[in-house]
Coordinates of C-alpha atoms and ligand atoms in Angstrom, one line a residue:
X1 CA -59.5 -112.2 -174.9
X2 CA -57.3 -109.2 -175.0
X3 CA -57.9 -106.7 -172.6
X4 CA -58.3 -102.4 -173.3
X5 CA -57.8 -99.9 -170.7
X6 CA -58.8 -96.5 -170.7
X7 CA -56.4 -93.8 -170.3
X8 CA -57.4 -92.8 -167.1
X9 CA -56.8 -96.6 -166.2
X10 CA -53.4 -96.5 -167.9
X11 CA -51.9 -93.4 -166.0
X12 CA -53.4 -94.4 -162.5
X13 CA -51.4 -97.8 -163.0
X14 CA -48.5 -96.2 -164.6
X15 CA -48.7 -93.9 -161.5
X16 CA -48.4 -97.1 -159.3
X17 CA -45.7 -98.8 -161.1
X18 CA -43.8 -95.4 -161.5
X19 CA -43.6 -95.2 -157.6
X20 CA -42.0 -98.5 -157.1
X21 CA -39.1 -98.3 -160.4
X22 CA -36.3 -96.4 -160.5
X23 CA -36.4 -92.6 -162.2
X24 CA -36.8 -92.9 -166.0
X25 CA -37.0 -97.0 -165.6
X26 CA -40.2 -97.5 -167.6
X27 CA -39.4 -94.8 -170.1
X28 CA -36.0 -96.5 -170.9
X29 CA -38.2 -99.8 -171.0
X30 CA -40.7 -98.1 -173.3
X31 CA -37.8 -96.4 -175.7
X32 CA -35.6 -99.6 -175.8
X33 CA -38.5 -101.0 -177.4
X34 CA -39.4 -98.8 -179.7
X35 CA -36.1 -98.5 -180.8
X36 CA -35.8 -102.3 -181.6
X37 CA -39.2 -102.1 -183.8
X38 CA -37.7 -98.6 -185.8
X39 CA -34.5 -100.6 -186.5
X40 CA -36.9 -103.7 -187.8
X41 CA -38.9 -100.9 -190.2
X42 CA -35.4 -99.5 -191.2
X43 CA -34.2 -103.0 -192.5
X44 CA -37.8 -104.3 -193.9
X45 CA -38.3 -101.2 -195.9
X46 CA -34.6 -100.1 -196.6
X47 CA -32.9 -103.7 -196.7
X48 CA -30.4 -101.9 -193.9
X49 CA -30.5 -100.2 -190.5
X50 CA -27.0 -98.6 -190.5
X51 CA -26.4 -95.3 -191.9
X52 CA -30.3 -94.9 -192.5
X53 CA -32.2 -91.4 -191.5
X54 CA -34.4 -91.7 -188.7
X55 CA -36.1 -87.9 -188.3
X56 CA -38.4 -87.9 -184.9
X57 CA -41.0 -85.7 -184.2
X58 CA -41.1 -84.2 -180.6
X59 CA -43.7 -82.8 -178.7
X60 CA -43.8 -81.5 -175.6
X61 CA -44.6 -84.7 -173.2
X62 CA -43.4 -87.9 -172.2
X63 CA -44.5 -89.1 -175.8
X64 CA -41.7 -86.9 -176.7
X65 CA -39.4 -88.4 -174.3
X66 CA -39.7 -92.1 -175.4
X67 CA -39.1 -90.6 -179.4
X68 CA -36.0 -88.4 -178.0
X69 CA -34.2 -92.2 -175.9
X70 CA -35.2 -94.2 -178.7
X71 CA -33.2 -91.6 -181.1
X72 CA -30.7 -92.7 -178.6
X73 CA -30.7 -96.0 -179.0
X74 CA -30.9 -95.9 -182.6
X75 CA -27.9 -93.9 -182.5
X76 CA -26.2 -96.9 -181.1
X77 CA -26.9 -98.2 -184.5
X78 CA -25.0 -96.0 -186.5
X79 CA -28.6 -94.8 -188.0
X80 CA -28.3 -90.9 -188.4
X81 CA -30.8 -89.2 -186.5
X82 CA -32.8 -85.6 -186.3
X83 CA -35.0 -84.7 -183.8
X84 CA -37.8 -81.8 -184.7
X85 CA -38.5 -80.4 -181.4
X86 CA -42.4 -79.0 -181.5
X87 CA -42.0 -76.4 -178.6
X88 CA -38.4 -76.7 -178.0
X89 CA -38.9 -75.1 -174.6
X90 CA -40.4 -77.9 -173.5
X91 CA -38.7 -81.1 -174.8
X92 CA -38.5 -84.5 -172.7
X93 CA -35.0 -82.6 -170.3
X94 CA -33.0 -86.2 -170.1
X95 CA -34.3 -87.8 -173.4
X96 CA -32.9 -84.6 -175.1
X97 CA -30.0 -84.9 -173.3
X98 CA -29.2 -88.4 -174.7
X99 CA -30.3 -87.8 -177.5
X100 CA -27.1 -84.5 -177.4
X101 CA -25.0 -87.2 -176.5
X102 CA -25.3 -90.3 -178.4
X103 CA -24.6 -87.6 -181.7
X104 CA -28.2 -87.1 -182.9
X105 CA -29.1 -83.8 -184.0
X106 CA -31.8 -81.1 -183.0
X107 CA -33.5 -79.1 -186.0
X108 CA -35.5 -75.9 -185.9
X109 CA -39.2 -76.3 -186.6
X110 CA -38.2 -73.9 -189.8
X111 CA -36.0 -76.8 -191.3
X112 CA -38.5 -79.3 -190.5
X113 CA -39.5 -79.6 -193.6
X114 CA -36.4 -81.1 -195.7
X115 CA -35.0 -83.1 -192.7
X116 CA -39.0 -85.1 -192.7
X117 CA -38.7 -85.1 -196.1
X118 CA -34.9 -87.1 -196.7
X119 CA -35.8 -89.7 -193.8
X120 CA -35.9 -93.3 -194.4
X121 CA -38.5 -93.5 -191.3
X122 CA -40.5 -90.5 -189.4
X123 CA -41.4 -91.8 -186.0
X124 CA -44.3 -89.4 -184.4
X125 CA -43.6 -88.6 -180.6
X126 CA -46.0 -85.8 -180.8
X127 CA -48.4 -86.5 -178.4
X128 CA -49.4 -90.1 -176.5
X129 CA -52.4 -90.5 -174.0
X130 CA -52.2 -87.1 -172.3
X131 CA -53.8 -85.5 -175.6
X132 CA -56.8 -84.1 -176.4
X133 CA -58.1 -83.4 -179.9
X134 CA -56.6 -83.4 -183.8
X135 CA -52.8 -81.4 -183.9
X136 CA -52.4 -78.2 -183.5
X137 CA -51.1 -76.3 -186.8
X138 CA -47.4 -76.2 -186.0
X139 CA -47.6 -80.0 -185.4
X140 CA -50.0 -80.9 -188.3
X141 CA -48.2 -78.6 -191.2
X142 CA -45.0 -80.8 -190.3
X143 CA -47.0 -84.3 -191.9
X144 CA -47.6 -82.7 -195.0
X145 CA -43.7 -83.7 -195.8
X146 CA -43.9 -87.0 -195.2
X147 CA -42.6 -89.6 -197.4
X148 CA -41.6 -92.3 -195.6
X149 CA -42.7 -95.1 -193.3
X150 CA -44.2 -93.9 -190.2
X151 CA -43.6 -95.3 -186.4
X152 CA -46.0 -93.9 -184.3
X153 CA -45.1 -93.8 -180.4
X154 CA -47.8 -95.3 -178.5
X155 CA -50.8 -93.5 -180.2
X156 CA -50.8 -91.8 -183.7
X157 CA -51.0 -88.5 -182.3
X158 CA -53.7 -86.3 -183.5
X159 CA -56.0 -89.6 -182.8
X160 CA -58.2 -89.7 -179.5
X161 CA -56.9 -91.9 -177.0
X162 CA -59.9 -93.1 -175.5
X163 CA -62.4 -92.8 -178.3
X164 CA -60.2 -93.1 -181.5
X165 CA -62.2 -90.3 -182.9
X166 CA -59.9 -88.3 -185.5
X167 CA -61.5 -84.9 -186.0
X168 CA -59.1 -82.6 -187.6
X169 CA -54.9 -83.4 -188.7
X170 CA -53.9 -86.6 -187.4
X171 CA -50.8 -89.1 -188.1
X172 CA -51.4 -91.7 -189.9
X173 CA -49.0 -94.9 -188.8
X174 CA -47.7 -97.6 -190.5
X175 CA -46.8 -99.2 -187.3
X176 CA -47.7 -98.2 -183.9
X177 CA -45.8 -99.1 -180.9
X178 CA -47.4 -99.3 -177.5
X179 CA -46.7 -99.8 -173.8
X180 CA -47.6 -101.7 -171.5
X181 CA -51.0 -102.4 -172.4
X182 CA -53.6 -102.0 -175.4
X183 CA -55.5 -98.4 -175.3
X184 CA -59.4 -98.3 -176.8
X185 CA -57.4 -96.1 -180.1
X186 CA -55.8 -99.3 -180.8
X187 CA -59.1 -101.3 -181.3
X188 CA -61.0 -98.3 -182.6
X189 CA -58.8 -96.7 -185.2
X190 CA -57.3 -99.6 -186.9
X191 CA -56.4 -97.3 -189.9
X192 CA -54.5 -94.7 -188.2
X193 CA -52.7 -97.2 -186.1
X194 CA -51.6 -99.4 -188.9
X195 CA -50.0 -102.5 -187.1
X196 CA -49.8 -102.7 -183.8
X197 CA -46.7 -103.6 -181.4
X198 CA -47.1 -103.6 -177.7
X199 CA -44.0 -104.0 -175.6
X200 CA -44.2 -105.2 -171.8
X201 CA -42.9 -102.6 -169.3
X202 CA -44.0 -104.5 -166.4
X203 CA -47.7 -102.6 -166.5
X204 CA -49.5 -105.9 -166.6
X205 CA -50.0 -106.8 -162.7
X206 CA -51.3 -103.1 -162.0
X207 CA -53.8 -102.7 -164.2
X208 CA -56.8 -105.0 -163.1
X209 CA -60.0 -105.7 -164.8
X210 CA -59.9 -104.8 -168.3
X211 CA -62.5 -101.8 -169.2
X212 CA -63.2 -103.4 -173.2
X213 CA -61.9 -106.4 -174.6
X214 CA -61.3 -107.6 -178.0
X215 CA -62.0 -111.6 -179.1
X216 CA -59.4 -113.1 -180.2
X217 CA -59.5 -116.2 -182.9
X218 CA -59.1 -118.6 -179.4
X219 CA -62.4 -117.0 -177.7
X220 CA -64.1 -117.2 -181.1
X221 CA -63.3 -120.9 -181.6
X222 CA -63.6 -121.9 -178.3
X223 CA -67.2 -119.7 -178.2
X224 CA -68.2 -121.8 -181.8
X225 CA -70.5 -124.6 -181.6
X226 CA -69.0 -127.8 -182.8
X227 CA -71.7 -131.3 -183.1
X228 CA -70.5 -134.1 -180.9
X229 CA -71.2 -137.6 -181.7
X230 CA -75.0 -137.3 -179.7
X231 CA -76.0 -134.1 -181.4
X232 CA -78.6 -134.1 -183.7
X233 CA -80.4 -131.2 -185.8
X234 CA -83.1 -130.5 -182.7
X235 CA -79.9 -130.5 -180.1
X236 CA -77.6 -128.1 -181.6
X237 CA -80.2 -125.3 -181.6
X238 CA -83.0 -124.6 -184.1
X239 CA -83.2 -121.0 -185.1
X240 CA -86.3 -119.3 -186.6
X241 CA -85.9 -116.3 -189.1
X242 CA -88.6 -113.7 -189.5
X243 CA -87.2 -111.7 -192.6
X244 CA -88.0 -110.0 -195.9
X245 CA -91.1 -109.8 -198.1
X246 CA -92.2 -111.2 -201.5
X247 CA -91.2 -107.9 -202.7
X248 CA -87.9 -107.8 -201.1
X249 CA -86.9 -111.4 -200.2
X250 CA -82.9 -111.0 -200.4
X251 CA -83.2 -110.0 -197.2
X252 CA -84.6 -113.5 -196.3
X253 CA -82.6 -115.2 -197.9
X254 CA -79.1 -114.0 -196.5
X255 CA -80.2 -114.4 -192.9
X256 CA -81.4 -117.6 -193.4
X257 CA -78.2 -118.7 -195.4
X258 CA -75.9 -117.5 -192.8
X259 CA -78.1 -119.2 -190.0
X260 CA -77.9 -122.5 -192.3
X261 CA -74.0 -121.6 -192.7
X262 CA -73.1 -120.4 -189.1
X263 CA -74.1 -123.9 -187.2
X264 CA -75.5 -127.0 -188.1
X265 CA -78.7 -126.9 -186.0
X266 CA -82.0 -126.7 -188.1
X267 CA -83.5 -123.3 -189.7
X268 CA -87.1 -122.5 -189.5
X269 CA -88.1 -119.7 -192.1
X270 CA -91.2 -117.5 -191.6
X271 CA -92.7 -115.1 -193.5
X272 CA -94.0 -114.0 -197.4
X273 CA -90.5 -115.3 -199.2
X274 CA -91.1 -118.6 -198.1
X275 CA -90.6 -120.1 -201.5
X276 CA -87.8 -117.6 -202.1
X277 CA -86.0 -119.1 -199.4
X278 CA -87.0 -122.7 -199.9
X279 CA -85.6 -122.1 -203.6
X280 CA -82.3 -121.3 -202.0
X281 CA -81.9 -123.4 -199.1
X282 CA -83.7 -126.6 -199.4
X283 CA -82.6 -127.4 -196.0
X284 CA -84.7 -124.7 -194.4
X285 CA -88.0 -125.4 -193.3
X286 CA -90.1 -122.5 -194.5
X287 CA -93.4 -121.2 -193.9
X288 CA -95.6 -118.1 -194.1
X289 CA -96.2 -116.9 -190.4
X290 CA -94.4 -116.9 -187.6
X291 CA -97.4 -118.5 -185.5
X292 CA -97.2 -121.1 -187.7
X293 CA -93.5 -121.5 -187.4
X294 CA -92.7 -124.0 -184.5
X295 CA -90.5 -124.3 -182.0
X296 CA -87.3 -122.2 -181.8
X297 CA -84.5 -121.6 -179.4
X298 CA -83.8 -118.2 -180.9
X299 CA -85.6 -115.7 -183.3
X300 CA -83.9 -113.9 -185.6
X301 CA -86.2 -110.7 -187.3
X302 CA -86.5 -107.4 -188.7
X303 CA -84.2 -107.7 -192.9
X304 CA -86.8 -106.5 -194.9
X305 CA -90.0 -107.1 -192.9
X306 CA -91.3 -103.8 -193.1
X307 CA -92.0 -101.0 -190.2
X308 CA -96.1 -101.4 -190.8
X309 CA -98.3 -103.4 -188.5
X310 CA -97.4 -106.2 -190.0
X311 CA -93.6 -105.7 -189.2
X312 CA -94.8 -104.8 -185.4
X313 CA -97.1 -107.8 -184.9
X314 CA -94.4 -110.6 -186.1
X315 CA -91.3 -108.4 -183.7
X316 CA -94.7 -108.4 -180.7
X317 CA -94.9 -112.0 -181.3
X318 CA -91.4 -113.4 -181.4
X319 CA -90.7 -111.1 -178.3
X320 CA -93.4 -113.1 -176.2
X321 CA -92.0 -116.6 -177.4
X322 CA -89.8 -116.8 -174.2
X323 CA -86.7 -117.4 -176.5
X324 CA -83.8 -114.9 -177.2
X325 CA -84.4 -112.6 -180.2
X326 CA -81.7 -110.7 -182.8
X327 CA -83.6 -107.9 -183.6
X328 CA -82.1 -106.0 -186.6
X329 CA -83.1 -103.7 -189.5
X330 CA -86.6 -103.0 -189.6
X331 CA -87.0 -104.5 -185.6
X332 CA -84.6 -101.7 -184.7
X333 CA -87.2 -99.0 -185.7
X334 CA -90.1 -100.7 -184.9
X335 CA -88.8 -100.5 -181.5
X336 CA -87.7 -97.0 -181.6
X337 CA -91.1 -95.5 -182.9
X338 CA -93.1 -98.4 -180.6
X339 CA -91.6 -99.1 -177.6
X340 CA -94.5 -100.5 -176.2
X341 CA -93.2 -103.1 -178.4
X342 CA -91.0 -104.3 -176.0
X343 CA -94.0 -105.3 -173.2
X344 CA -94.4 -108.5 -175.2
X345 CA -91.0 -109.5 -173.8
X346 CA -90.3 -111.4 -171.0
X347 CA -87.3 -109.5 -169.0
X348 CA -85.5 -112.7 -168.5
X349 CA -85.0 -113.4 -172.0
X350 CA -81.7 -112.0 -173.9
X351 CA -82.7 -109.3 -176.5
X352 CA -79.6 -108.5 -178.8
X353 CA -80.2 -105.0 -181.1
X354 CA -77.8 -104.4 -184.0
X355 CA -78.3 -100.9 -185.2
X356 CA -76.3 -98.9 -187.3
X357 CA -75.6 -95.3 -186.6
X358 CA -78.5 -94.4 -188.3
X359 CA -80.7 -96.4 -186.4
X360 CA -79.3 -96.1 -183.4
X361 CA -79.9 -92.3 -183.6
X362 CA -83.6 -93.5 -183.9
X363 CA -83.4 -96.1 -180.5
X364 CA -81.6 -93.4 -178.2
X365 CA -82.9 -89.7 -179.9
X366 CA -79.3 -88.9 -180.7
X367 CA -76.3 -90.1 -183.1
X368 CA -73.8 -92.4 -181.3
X369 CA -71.1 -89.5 -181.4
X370 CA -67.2 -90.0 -181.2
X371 CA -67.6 -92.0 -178.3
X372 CA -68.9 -95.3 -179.8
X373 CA -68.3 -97.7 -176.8
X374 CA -69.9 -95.6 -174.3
X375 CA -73.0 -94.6 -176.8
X376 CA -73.2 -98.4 -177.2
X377 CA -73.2 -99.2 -173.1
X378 CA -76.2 -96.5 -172.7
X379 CA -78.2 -98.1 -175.6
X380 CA -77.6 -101.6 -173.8
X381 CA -78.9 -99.9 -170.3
X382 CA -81.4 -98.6 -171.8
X383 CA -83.1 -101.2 -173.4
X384 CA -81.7 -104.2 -171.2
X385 CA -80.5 -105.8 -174.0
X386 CA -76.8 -106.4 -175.8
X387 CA -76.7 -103.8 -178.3
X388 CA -74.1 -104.5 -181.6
X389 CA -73.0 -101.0 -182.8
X390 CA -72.4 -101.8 -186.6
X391 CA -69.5 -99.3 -188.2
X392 CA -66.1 -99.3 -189.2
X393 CA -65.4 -101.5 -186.2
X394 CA -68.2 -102.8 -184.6
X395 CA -68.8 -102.3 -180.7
X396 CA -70.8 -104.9 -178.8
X397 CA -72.1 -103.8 -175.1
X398 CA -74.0 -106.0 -172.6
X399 CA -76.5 -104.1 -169.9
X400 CA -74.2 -105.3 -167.5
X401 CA -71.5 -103.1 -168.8
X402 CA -68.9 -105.4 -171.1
X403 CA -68.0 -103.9 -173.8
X404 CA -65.7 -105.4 -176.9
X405 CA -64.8 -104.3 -179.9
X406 CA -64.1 -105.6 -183.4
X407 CA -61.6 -104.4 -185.8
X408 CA -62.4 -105.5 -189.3
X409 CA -59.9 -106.5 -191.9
X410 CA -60.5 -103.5 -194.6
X411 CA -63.9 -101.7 -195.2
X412 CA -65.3 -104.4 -197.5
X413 CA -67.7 -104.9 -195.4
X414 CA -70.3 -102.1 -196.1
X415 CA -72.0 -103.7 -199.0
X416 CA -75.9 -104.0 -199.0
X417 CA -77.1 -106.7 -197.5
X418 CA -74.1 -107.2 -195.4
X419 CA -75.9 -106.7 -191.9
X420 CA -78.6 -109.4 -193.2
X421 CA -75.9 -112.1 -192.6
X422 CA -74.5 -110.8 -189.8
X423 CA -77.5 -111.2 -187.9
X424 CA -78.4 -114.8 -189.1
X425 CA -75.2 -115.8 -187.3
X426 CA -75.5 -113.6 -184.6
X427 CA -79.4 -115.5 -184.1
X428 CA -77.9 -118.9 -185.2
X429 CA -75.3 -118.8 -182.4
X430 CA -78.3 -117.6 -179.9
X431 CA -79.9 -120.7 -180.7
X432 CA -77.2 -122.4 -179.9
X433 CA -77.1 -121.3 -175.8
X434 CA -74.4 -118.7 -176.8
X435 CA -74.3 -115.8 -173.7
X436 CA -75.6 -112.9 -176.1
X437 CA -73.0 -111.0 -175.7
X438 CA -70.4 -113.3 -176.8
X439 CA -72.8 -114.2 -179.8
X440 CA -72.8 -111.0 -180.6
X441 CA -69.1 -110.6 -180.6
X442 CA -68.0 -113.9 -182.3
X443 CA -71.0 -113.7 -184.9
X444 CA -69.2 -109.8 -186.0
X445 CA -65.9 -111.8 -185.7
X446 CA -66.8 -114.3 -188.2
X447 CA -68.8 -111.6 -190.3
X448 CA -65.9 -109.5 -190.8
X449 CA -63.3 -112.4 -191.4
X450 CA -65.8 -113.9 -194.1
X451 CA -66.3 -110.5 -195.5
X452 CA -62.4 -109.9 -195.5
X453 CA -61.8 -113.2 -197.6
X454 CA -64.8 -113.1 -200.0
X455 CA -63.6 -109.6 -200.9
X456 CA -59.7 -110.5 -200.9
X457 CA -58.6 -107.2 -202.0
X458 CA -61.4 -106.0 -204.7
X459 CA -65.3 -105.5 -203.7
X460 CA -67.3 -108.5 -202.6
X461 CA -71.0 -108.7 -201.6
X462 CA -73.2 -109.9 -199.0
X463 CA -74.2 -113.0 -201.1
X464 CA -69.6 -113.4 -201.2
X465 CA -69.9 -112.5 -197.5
X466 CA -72.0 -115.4 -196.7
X467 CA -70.4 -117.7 -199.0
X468 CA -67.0 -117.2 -197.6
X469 CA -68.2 -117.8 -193.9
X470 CA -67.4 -121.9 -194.6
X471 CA -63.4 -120.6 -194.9
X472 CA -63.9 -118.2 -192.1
X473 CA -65.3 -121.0 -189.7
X474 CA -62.3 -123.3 -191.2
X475 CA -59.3 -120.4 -190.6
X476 CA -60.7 -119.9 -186.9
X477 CA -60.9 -123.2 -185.9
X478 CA -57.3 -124.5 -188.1
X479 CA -55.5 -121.4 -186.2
X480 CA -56.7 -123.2 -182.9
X481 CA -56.4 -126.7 -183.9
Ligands
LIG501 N1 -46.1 -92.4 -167.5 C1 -45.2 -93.4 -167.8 O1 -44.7 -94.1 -166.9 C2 -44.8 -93.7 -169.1 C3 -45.2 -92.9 -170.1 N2 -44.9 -93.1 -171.4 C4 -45.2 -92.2 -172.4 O2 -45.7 -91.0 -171.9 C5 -46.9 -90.6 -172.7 C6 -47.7 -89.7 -171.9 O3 -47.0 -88.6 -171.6 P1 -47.5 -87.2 -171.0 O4 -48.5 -87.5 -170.0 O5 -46.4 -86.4 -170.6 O6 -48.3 -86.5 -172.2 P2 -48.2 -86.6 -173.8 O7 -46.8 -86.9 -174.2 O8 -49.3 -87.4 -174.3 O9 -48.4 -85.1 -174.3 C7 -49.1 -84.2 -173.5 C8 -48.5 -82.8 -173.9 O10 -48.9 -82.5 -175.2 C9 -49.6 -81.3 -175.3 N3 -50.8 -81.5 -176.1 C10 -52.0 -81.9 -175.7 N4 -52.9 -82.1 -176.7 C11 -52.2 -81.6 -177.8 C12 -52.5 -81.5 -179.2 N5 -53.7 -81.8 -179.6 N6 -51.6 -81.1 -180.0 C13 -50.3 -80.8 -179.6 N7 -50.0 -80.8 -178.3 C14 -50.9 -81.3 -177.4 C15 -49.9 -80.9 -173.9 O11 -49.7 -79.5 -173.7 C16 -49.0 -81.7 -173.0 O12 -47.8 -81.0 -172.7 C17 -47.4 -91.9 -173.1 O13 -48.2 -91.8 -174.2 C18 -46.2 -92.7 -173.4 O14 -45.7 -92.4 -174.7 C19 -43.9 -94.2 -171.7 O15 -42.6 -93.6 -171.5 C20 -44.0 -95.3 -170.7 C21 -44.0 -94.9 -169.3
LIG502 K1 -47.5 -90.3 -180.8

């Protein structure tokens, strides 16, 4: 798993590492590195690193510092280098002073402009985790000139730190280099960040427990379940799926195909597009009522049943089966409006909710806001269950406080239907004995990976979604294997 730490985390272990290195150690560290990845942007984009322009953009913190040594560096290089200094008053004292020497050159704000506008690479040194909020004009009027590949300096600045919210100007990277350690803008604002770089400056042994973590393909394969020679269809789970209506029975189908898809335990189908389903996935046995269903290790329901009292007496029932539930669409706002809903549960079974903004506005009486990961942890508190916060990237919080994020590949994923699958693998790996949380997490792994090859560059659909999750489950497991 990779590991995310705040800001506040960040500086408090920075502060401890900074007490024990020598003046300007870690900043040298930090610069050398970013140096080394502007020089590999020069050459991939240029075909050459000498005698290439290299215009940095320099604010008035230590973000500014590392842009101003790494000019340095680069200098070293024979790359021709211009340094914009955003409040000249208050530029990085030694970084500027290197940057004097090596030969690089300081431009007014005035002839920004041309000098943004000739360079083969703009690296942004604006402002790193110390900001606050989208640029300020003098800053923001400067990106309007860019042509050219953009390095960003630990954080595209303009982007929040903590919260990757972007709410006014912000860079937009094609490469970000970090130190030290991942911050949550890196796992939350994939499309300002472009690709990400971290270099080690030694931050590692100070920075404890991480505060949000990210699965990586490892975790997700490892988390996967995989039949052993005594399995058989009863041992490897059996999930029951109480979704969509003779009137709308897509819904249906797609959860129940991704459960069939996701694992190969057995699919129980219950409700009015039993023959729908059957029609579709002859493997699943379908009826029309969930009391009539049989036994289940995990219920998945809510796509398409309805929010009517037929909708509440199928989410009452499968809450009071003792087994854990993925409660999604329709479930999400049955609960909101009926929370007496929730008495049917026994406290000791895992509840996972998947709303999206909308309905998570409805569950908690107020939108999730910039802050995604935290809006998630309250929902999770609140309702004692692991709440998936669908979006751009997806947010996953237990009650007991972990937090991870996904970054998808591309937006291809917001396509109707889409959250159907996800939550027939999310329910299929519950069945499995999957902690919640990590179902959760590796079912939006696979969902966004499948979603990222069905669509392969042009629109897919939920119905390519779930088709492609055979290659996903392949790529995750080859890349481990
Ligand atoms: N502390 C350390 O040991 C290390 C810090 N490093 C660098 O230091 C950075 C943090 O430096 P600082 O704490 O000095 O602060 P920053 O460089 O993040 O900038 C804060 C400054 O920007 C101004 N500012 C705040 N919000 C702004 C906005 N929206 N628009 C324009 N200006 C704004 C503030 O007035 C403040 O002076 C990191 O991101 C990293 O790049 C690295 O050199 C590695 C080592
Ligand atoms: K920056």
């Amino acid at each position: 798993m990779q590991g995310i730490w705040t800001t506040e985390r960040i500086r408090a272990a920075e502060d401890r590492l900074l007490a024990v290195t020598p003046d300007g150690e870690l900043m040298r560290r930090a610069a050398f590195g970013l140096s080394v990845h502007a020089a590999e942007m020069l050459a991939e984009h240029t075909g050459s690193v000498s005698g290439r322009r290299v215009t940095l953009l320099v604010g008035s913190g230590n973000n500014g510092g590392d842009a101003l040594w790494a000019g340095a560096f680069l200098r070293r290089r024979n790359v021709a280098v211009s340094a914009i200094l955003v409040k000249p008053e208050r530029a990085h004292g030694p970084g500027l002073a290197a940057l004097k020497r090596s030969g690089g050159k300081v431009v007014s704000l005035e002839d920004g402009p041309q000098w943004i506008s000739r360079a083969d690479l703009v690296i942004d040194g604006i402002v790193g985790i110390s900001a606050r909020g989208p640029l300020r004009p003098d800053a923001a009027a400067l990106l309007e000139y860019v042509g050219s590949p953009v390095l960003a300096v630990d954080l595209p600045s303009g982007v929040d730190p903590d919260t990757g919210a972007v709410d006014g100007p912000a860079v937009v990277a094609d490469r970000t280099v970090t130190f030290g350690a991942l911050k949550p803008v890196h796992a939350l604002a994939p499309a300002s960040c472009g690709e990400i770089a971290l270099v080690d400056i030694g931050l590692r042994p100070e920075l404890g427990e991480p505060d949000l973590r990210r699965l990586d393909t490892a975790d997700v394969a490892a988390a996967w379940p995989v039949p052993g020679p005594d399995d058989d269809k009863y041992s490897q789970g059996v999930v029951g799926v109480a979704a969509g209506s003779a009137t709308y029975p897509g819904a249906a189908v797609l959860a129940a195909g991704a459960a069939v898809r996701a694992t190969s335990g057995l699919v129980r189908y219950a409700g009015h597009a039993a023959d729908v389903v059957r029609g579709h996935w002859p493997e699943v046995i379908a009826t029309g009522s969930v009391t009539d269903a049989g036994r289940v290790q995990a219920w998945v329901v809510g796509p398409g049943i309805g929010t009517g009292h037929e909708g509440r007496d199928v989410l009452r029932f499968v809450l009071g089966r003792g087994v854990p539930v993925c409660a999604d669409a329709d479930a999400t706002t049955i609960i909101a409006r009926s929370p007496d809903v929730l008495d049917a549960r026994d406290p000791d079974t895992p509840l996972v909710l998947t709303p999206h903004a909308g309905e998570f506005e409805r569950l908690m009486g107020s939108p999730p806001g910039a802050d995604r990961v935290a809006a998630a942890r309250s929902a999770a508190r609140k309702y004692d269950a692991v709440v998936l916060l669908k979006g751009h990237c997806t947010v996953v919080a237990a009650p007991d406080g972990r937090a991870l994020v996904n970054t998808p590949r591309g937006s291809w994923l917001a396509t109707a239907g889409s959250g159907d699958v996800l939550s027939g693998l999310v329910g299929a790996l519950l069945a499995a004995g999957l902690d919640p949380w990590l179902a959760a997490g590796a079912g939006a792994h696979v969902h966004s990976l499948a979603g990222a090859l069905a669509a392969g560059g042009a629109p897919t659909s939920a119905s390519g979604i779930l088709g492609a999750v055979p290659d996903a489950l392949r790529s995750v497991r080859s890349l481990t294997s």
